[in-house]
Structures are given as C-alpha cells and as structure tokens.
Short mmCIF file of C-alpha atoms and ligand atoms in Angstrom, two decimals:
data_model
loop_
_atom_site.label_atom_id
_atom_site.label_comp_id
_atom_site.label_asym_id
_atom_site.label_seq_id
_atom_site.Cartn_x
_atom_site.Cartn_y
_atom_site.Cartn_z
CA MET Y 267 -0.13 13.03 -19.73
CA LYS Y 268 -0.54 15.37 -22.66
CA ASN Y 269 -3.71 17.43 -23.22
CA VAL Y 270 -5.55 16.01 -20.19
CA THR Y 271 -5.80 16.39 -16.44
CA ILE Y 272 -6.81 13.64 -14.02
CA LYS Y 273 -9.06 14.62 -11.12
CA LYS Y 274 -9.95 12.62 -8.06
CA THR Y 275 -12.60 13.04 -5.36
CA ASP Y 276 -13.70 10.63 -2.64
CA ASN Y 277 -16.21 8.98 -4.97
CA ILE Y 278 -14.90 9.28 -8.47
CA GLU Y 279 -11.80 9.69 -10.66
CA TYR Y 280 -12.00 11.20 -14.09
CA LEU Y 281 -10.03 12.76 -16.88
CA GLN Y 282 -10.66 16.19 -18.38
CA PHE Y 283 -9.35 17.80 -21.54
CA ASN Y 284 -7.33 20.94 -20.84
CA LYS Y 285 -8.76 22.54 -23.96
CA LEU Y 286 -12.37 22.10 -22.75
CA LEU Y 287 -11.42 23.30 -19.26
CA GLU Y 288 -10.91 26.73 -20.86
CA PHE Y 289 -14.71 26.84 -21.07
CA GLN Y 290 -15.51 25.42 -17.66
CA ASP Y 291 -17.74 28.37 -16.72
CA GLU Y 292 -20.24 27.17 -19.30
CA LEU Y 293 -19.31 23.54 -19.79
CA ILE Y 294 -19.04 20.34 -17.74
CA HIS Y 295 -17.19 17.35 -19.12
CA ALA Y 296 -15.44 14.20 -17.93
CA TYR Y 297 -14.24 10.76 -18.96
CA THR Y 298 -14.35 8.41 -16.00
CA LEU Y 299 -11.55 6.14 -14.79
CA LYS Y 300 -11.85 2.51 -13.79
CA THR Y 301 -12.46 3.28 -10.12
CA PHE Y 302 -15.84 4.59 -11.25
CA ASP Y 303 -17.72 1.31 -11.52
CA PHE Y 304 -20.17 1.62 -14.38
CA GLY Y 305 -21.38 -1.92 -15.02
CA LEU Y 306 -23.41 -3.28 -17.87
CA ASP Y 307 -27.20 -3.50 -17.95
CA LYS Y 308 -27.19 -6.86 -16.21
CA ARG Y 309 -26.02 -5.08 -13.08
CA ILE Y 310 -28.68 -2.40 -13.16
CA ASP Y 311 -28.49 -1.55 -9.44
CA ARG Y 312 -24.81 -0.75 -9.60
CA LYS Y 313 -25.37 1.32 -12.70
CA LYS Y 314 -28.03 3.40 -10.95
CA GLU Y 315 -25.73 3.99 -8.01
CA SER Y 316 -22.93 5.06 -10.32
CA LEU Y 317 -25.14 7.47 -12.24
CA LYS Y 318 -26.15 9.02 -8.91
CA ILE Y 319 -22.47 9.57 -8.04
CA LEU Y 320 -21.84 11.12 -11.45
CA ALA Y 321 -24.89 13.38 -11.15
CA ASP Y 322 -23.96 14.48 -7.61
CA THR Y 323 -20.35 15.17 -8.61
CA PHE Y 324 -21.29 17.40 -11.50
CA ASN Y 325 -24.43 18.98 -10.09
CA PHE Y 326 -27.12 17.61 -12.32
CA SER Y 327 -30.12 15.43 -11.66
CA GLU Y 328 -30.47 11.86 -12.89
CA ASN Y 329 -33.39 13.16 -14.97
CA ASP Y 330 -30.96 15.32 -16.94
CA ILE Y 331 -29.09 12.26 -18.21
CA ILE Y 332 -29.38 11.42 -21.89
CA GLN Y 333 -27.79 8.20 -23.04
CA GLY Y 334 -28.37 6.40 -26.30
CA ASN Y 335 -28.87 2.67 -26.58
CA GLN Y 336 -25.52 2.24 -28.33
CA LYS Y 337 -25.37 -0.35 -31.10
CA HIS Y 338 -22.31 0.63 -33.18
CA THR Y 339 -24.54 2.49 -35.63
CA ASP Y 340 -23.99 5.86 -37.31
CA ASN Y 341 -27.21 7.26 -35.83
CA VAL Y 342 -26.78 10.68 -34.26
CA VAL Y 343 -29.77 12.20 -32.44
CA GLU Y 344 -30.37 15.91 -31.86
CA ILE Y 345 -31.76 16.59 -28.40
CA ARG Y 346 -34.29 19.42 -28.30
CA ASN Y 347 -37.33 19.79 -26.07
CA GLN Y 348 -39.56 17.03 -27.35
CA GLU Y 349 -39.08 13.37 -26.50
CA VAL Y 350 -36.99 11.43 -29.01
CA SER Y 351 -36.22 7.75 -29.35
CA LEU Y 352 -32.74 6.84 -28.19
CA GLU Y 353 -32.85 3.30 -29.56
CA ASN Y 354 -29.85 2.44 -31.77
CA THR Y 355 -28.22 5.76 -30.97
CA ASP Y 356 -24.46 6.24 -30.92
CA GLY Y 357 -24.24 9.99 -31.13
CA LEU Y 358 -25.92 12.86 -29.27
CA ILE Y 359 -25.98 16.57 -30.08
CA THR Y 360 -27.63 19.45 -28.24
CA ASP Y 361 -27.54 23.21 -27.83
CA ARG Y 362 -29.72 22.99 -24.70
CA LYS Y 363 -28.47 23.57 -21.17
CA GLN Y 364 -28.55 20.96 -18.42
CA LYS Y 365 -28.70 17.99 -20.81
CA ALA Y 366 -26.04 15.56 -19.63
CA LEU Y 367 -25.00 13.69 -22.76
CA LEU Y 368 -23.44 10.32 -21.88
CA THR Y 369 -21.68 7.62 -23.85
CA ALA Y 370 -20.19 4.37 -22.56
CA THR Y 371 -16.97 3.00 -24.04
CA ALA Y 372 -14.29 0.41 -23.36
CA ASP Y 373 -11.78 0.54 -26.27
CA CYS Y 374 -14.13 2.37 -28.64
CA ILE Y 375 -13.53 6.08 -29.20
CA CYS Y 376 -15.53 8.65 -27.26
CA PHE Y 377 -15.52 12.05 -28.95
CA LEU Y 378 -16.43 15.00 -26.75
CA ILE Y 379 -17.23 17.94 -29.01
CA TYR Y 380 -17.84 21.62 -28.35
CA ASP Y 381 -18.42 24.71 -30.45
CA PRO Y 382 -17.75 27.61 -28.06
CA GLN Y 383 -19.10 30.11 -30.60
CA ASN Y 384 -22.55 28.62 -31.15
CA LYS Y 385 -22.57 26.80 -27.80
CA VAL Y 386 -23.38 23.35 -29.14
CA ILE Y 387 -22.13 20.07 -27.64
CA ALA Y 388 -21.91 16.51 -28.91
CA ASN Y 389 -20.89 13.14 -27.52
CA ILE Y 390 -20.12 10.43 -30.06
CA HIS Y 391 -19.38 6.72 -29.59
CA SER Y 392 -17.30 5.31 -32.43
CA GLY Y 393 -15.78 1.86 -32.36
CA TRP Y 394 -14.32 0.31 -35.48
CA LYS Y 395 -17.78 -0.19 -36.93
CA GLY Y 396 -18.78 3.39 -36.24
CA THR Y 397 -15.52 4.47 -37.81
CA THR Y 398 -16.19 2.54 -41.04
CA LYS Y 399 -19.70 4.08 -41.04
CA ARG Y 400 -18.10 7.53 -40.63
CA ILE Y 401 -20.28 8.51 -37.65
CA ILE Y 402 -17.90 11.34 -36.71
CA GLN Y 403 -18.30 12.97 -40.12
CA LYS Y 404 -22.05 12.60 -39.92
CA ALA Y 405 -22.07 14.35 -36.54
CA ILE Y 406 -19.90 17.22 -37.81
CA TYR Y 407 -22.17 17.63 -40.87
CA MET Y 408 -25.16 17.94 -38.53
CA LEU Y 409 -23.40 20.56 -36.41
CA ILE Y 410 -22.67 22.60 -39.52
CA LYS Y 411 -26.03 22.13 -41.25
CA ASP Y 412 -28.49 22.08 -38.34
CA TYR Y 413 -26.70 24.29 -35.81
CA ASN Y 414 -24.90 26.65 -38.15
CA CYS Y 415 -21.53 25.82 -36.60
CA LYS Y 416 -18.42 26.95 -38.46
CA HIS Y 417 -15.94 24.14 -38.99
CA GLU Y 418 -13.08 26.29 -37.72
CA ASN Y 419 -14.76 26.72 -34.32
CA ILE Y 420 -15.48 23.07 -33.58
CA ILE Y 421 -13.30 21.44 -30.91
CA CYS Y 422 -13.13 17.67 -31.06
CA CYS Y 423 -11.56 15.72 -28.18
CA ILE Y 424 -10.58 12.07 -28.55
CA GLY Y 425 -10.84 9.99 -25.38
CA PRO Y 426 -8.81 6.98 -24.30
CA ALA Y 427 -9.30 4.17 -26.84
CA LEU Y 428 -7.67 1.10 -28.28
CA ARG Y 429 -4.69 2.31 -30.31
CA LYS Y 430 -3.04 0.95 -33.43
CA ASP Y 431 -0.58 -1.42 -31.75
CA HIS Y 432 -3.43 -3.20 -30.01
CA PHE Y 433 -6.15 -3.10 -32.64
CA LEU Y 434 -5.48 -6.39 -34.39
CA VAL Y 435 -7.84 -7.60 -37.09
CA ASN Y 436 -7.99 -10.32 -39.72
CA GLN Y 437 -8.14 -9.93 -43.48
CA ASP Y 438 -11.98 -9.66 -43.49
CA VAL Y 439 -12.05 -6.53 -41.31
CA LEU Y 440 -8.98 -5.10 -43.01
CA GLU Y 441 -10.84 -5.24 -46.33
CA ILE Y 442 -13.84 -3.35 -44.93
CA PHE Y 443 -11.50 -0.52 -43.95
CA GLU Y 444 -9.56 -0.63 -47.20
CA ASN Y 445 -12.73 -0.35 -49.24
CA GLU Y 446 -14.19 2.50 -47.23
CA PHE Y 447 -10.98 4.50 -46.91
CA ALA Y 448 -9.20 3.74 -50.17
CA ASP Y 449 -8.02 7.36 -50.52
CA TYR Y 450 -6.39 7.43 -47.11
CA TRP Y 451 -4.81 4.05 -47.71
CA ARG Y 452 -2.82 5.37 -50.61
CA LYS Y 453 -1.41 8.35 -48.68
CA TYR Y 454 -0.97 7.23 -45.09
CA ALA Y 455 0.42 4.30 -43.10
CA ILE Y 456 -2.94 3.21 -41.77
CA ALA Y 457 -2.48 -0.53 -41.57
CA GLU Y 458 0.45 -2.79 -40.88
CA GLU Y 459 0.90 -6.48 -41.38
CA THR Y 460 2.05 -8.33 -38.26
CA ASP Y 461 3.69 -11.72 -37.66
CA LEU Y 462 0.73 -12.69 -35.51
CA GLU Y 463 -1.88 -15.21 -36.52
CA ASN Y 464 -5.07 -16.49 -34.96
CA GLU Y 465 -7.56 -19.20 -35.98
CA LYS Y 466 -8.82 -16.90 -38.75
CA GLY Y 467 -5.35 -16.35 -40.18
CA LYS Y 468 -2.92 -13.48 -40.41
CA GLN Y 469 -3.46 -10.39 -38.27
CA PHE Y 470 -3.09 -6.72 -39.16
CA LYS Y 471 -2.90 -3.53 -37.11
CA ILE Y 472 -5.16 -0.64 -38.05
CA ASP Y 473 -4.88 2.94 -36.87
CA THR Y 474 -8.53 3.89 -36.34
CA ILE Y 475 -7.53 7.08 -34.51
CA LEU Y 476 -5.61 8.31 -37.54
CA ILE Y 477 -8.56 7.48 -39.80
CA ASN Y 478 -10.89 9.50 -37.58
CA LYS Y 479 -8.45 12.43 -37.48
CA LEU Y 480 -8.25 12.38 -41.30
CA MET Y 481 -12.05 12.38 -41.50
CA LEU Y 482 -12.15 15.42 -39.21
CA LYS Y 483 -9.53 17.26 -41.26
CA GLU Y 484 -11.42 16.45 -44.44
CA LEU Y 485 -14.35 18.44 -43.03
CA GLY Y 486 -12.15 21.40 -42.15
CA ILE Y 487 -11.70 20.83 -38.42
CA ILE Y 488 -8.43 22.58 -37.64
CA GLU Y 489 -5.42 20.74 -36.29
CA LYS Y 490 -5.21 22.54 -32.95
CA ASN Y 491 -8.88 21.78 -32.30
CA ILE Y 492 -8.39 18.04 -32.69
CA VAL Y 493 -7.31 17.19 -29.16
CA ASP Y 494 -6.12 13.65 -28.60
CA SER Y 495 -5.79 12.17 -25.10
CA GLU Y 496 -3.19 9.85 -26.71
CA ILE Y 497 -4.16 7.18 -24.20
CA CYS Y 498 -4.52 3.51 -25.14
CA THR Y 499 -7.11 1.71 -23.00
CA MET Y 500 -5.21 -1.57 -23.29
CA CYS Y 501 -1.81 -0.12 -22.36
CA LYS Y 502 -3.49 1.77 -19.51
CA LYS Y 503 -5.69 -1.11 -18.40
CA ASP Y 504 -5.02 -0.24 -14.77
CA MET Y 505 -6.70 3.12 -15.30
CA PHE Y 506 -9.47 2.37 -17.82
CA TYR Y 507 -11.77 -0.47 -18.80
CA SER Y 508 -10.78 -2.29 -21.95
CA TYR Y 509 -13.02 -4.80 -23.68
CA ARG Y 510 -10.02 -6.54 -25.21
CA VAL Y 511 -8.42 -6.97 -21.78
CA TYR Y 512 -11.42 -7.80 -19.62
CA GLY Y 513 -13.50 -9.75 -22.15
CA LYS Y 514 -17.03 -10.53 -21.08
CA ASP Y 515 -16.38 -9.09 -17.61
CA TYR Y 516 -15.68 -5.67 -19.05
CA LYS Y 517 -17.32 -2.53 -17.75
CA ASN Y 518 -17.52 0.90 -19.27
CA ASN Y 519 -15.77 4.22 -19.03
CA ILE Y 520 -18.28 7.05 -19.20
CA GLY Y 521 -17.90 10.13 -21.36
CA LEU Y 522 -19.96 13.10 -20.18
CA ILE Y 523 -20.55 16.54 -21.62
CA MET Y 524 -23.15 19.12 -20.52
CA LYS Y 525 -23.78 22.85 -20.84
CA ARG Y 526 -24.24 24.46 -17.46
CA LYS Y 527 -27.48 26.20 -16.55
ZN1 ZN A 148 -2.09 -0.12 -26.24
#
C-alpha cells in the first residue's frame, strides 16, 4: 500500500502514514483496523475497553482522550487548557502536548493534520455533509489564523474512506454538490452518471476525495503534503469498517493524533 504502513500488536492493528512517521519522536498517530472493535455508544462497555487498549498501546491515559460528539457539522474546536464543549464537534485542533485527539469514521474521511514547524495537530471528520460544508477549509483557516501556521508547512493525511466508485448518490445530493462546488465542476471530472437506479431514481458517482484535495490546494497546501492513503473502505471491507457495507451493524475506525510529552 502506498504512503502507509500497517502495524500489528497482540491487541490492535492500525495504519500509519509514512510521512507522519518522519516526526514520530514528537508525534503519535494511528488509524485503526477492523480488528480493533470500537463499537457505537449503545455498546458503551466495549467502547471503554477499546479506548483502554488504544491508550495503553500509545502510552496515554484515558483522561487525555478528546473526542467530539460528531454530527456531520463544520464545527472545529480548539483545545487549550480550559474546558470546552465538544457537542456537535467534527474537528479538533491543538498545539498542546498529551491531548489525544480522536475521530470515529466508517466511510467518512478522517484527516490527520500536522504542522511540524509550529507543532500544531488537527483531526477532522468529514463525510459528504462535512465536505459540502467545507469543514477541511475551515480547519486550515483556523490553523493559519489562530496558530500562525504557514500553508506550505501543513501536512494533511487522508485516511481510508469511501471512494468515488462506491459513493453513489441520487439527483438531490448531486445538486447540493454541484451548487457548492460549481467552479470545480467546470474544470474536473467530479461526478459521473451511472446506469444504476434505486427507488429515488438515477444514481451518480461523486469523487469527494478529489473535492477535498481541490479545497486543500485552493488554500495553498502543497501537493507533496497532501498524503492520500488511497484506500476505499468498501473495497477493503475486510480491513476497515464501512457504513455502506455493514449498515446498522457498523462500527467505527478510529483516527488518533497526539503530540508526545
Ligand atoms: Zn471501493
């Protein structure tokens, strides 16, 4: 697999981005595989157990964990010393050490972000709704404005997610994308009509990864710092959880990023 390395211990399997491993003296990061059972809230006991495994593996305490109550919003919260509300939160940013930023995804994109110059991290959950709300651009703006990051230093890694060939939508969703990203639509092959139909009519494929990459480039993130795992959660359903494959029984893959003490 390109750009990533898979690691396995007795308790957990996870993927790491080779680019972020260059900074492993100061940075911890991972995107968990399916063998790491991170259930939904209804299975709270299992979730606690899993968080303990994650914390033990990467040498942090469960108290260091910061996870937003993800709702497909464009809300990005900056973690400093004071308590903040994590309700309706899909993005987390911090320059503090020992804050384990977590997101949970199963088909949605997890962005693990690092500025090695200013030592700021971010973890962003962006499904198709987050993409149309441009949450990734909002997060990058905050890094530049609030943390003085230079766009050319920001590294943005794209986790396993549902890719174009498997992201099928109807006309209604297609139009939301077309309206929001009219400029891209004219220049790039973002959507494709298919022969498939469901009860709501004709289906289209949309390349949400490409849209997110274009949004990053628009803000000056440089090509070599946009690191794509190039993994589709549906194609690799044996390795990762996919909402579209597992339906209501789906579980989550966990994205983790933390600055070491
Ligand atoms: Zn696929």
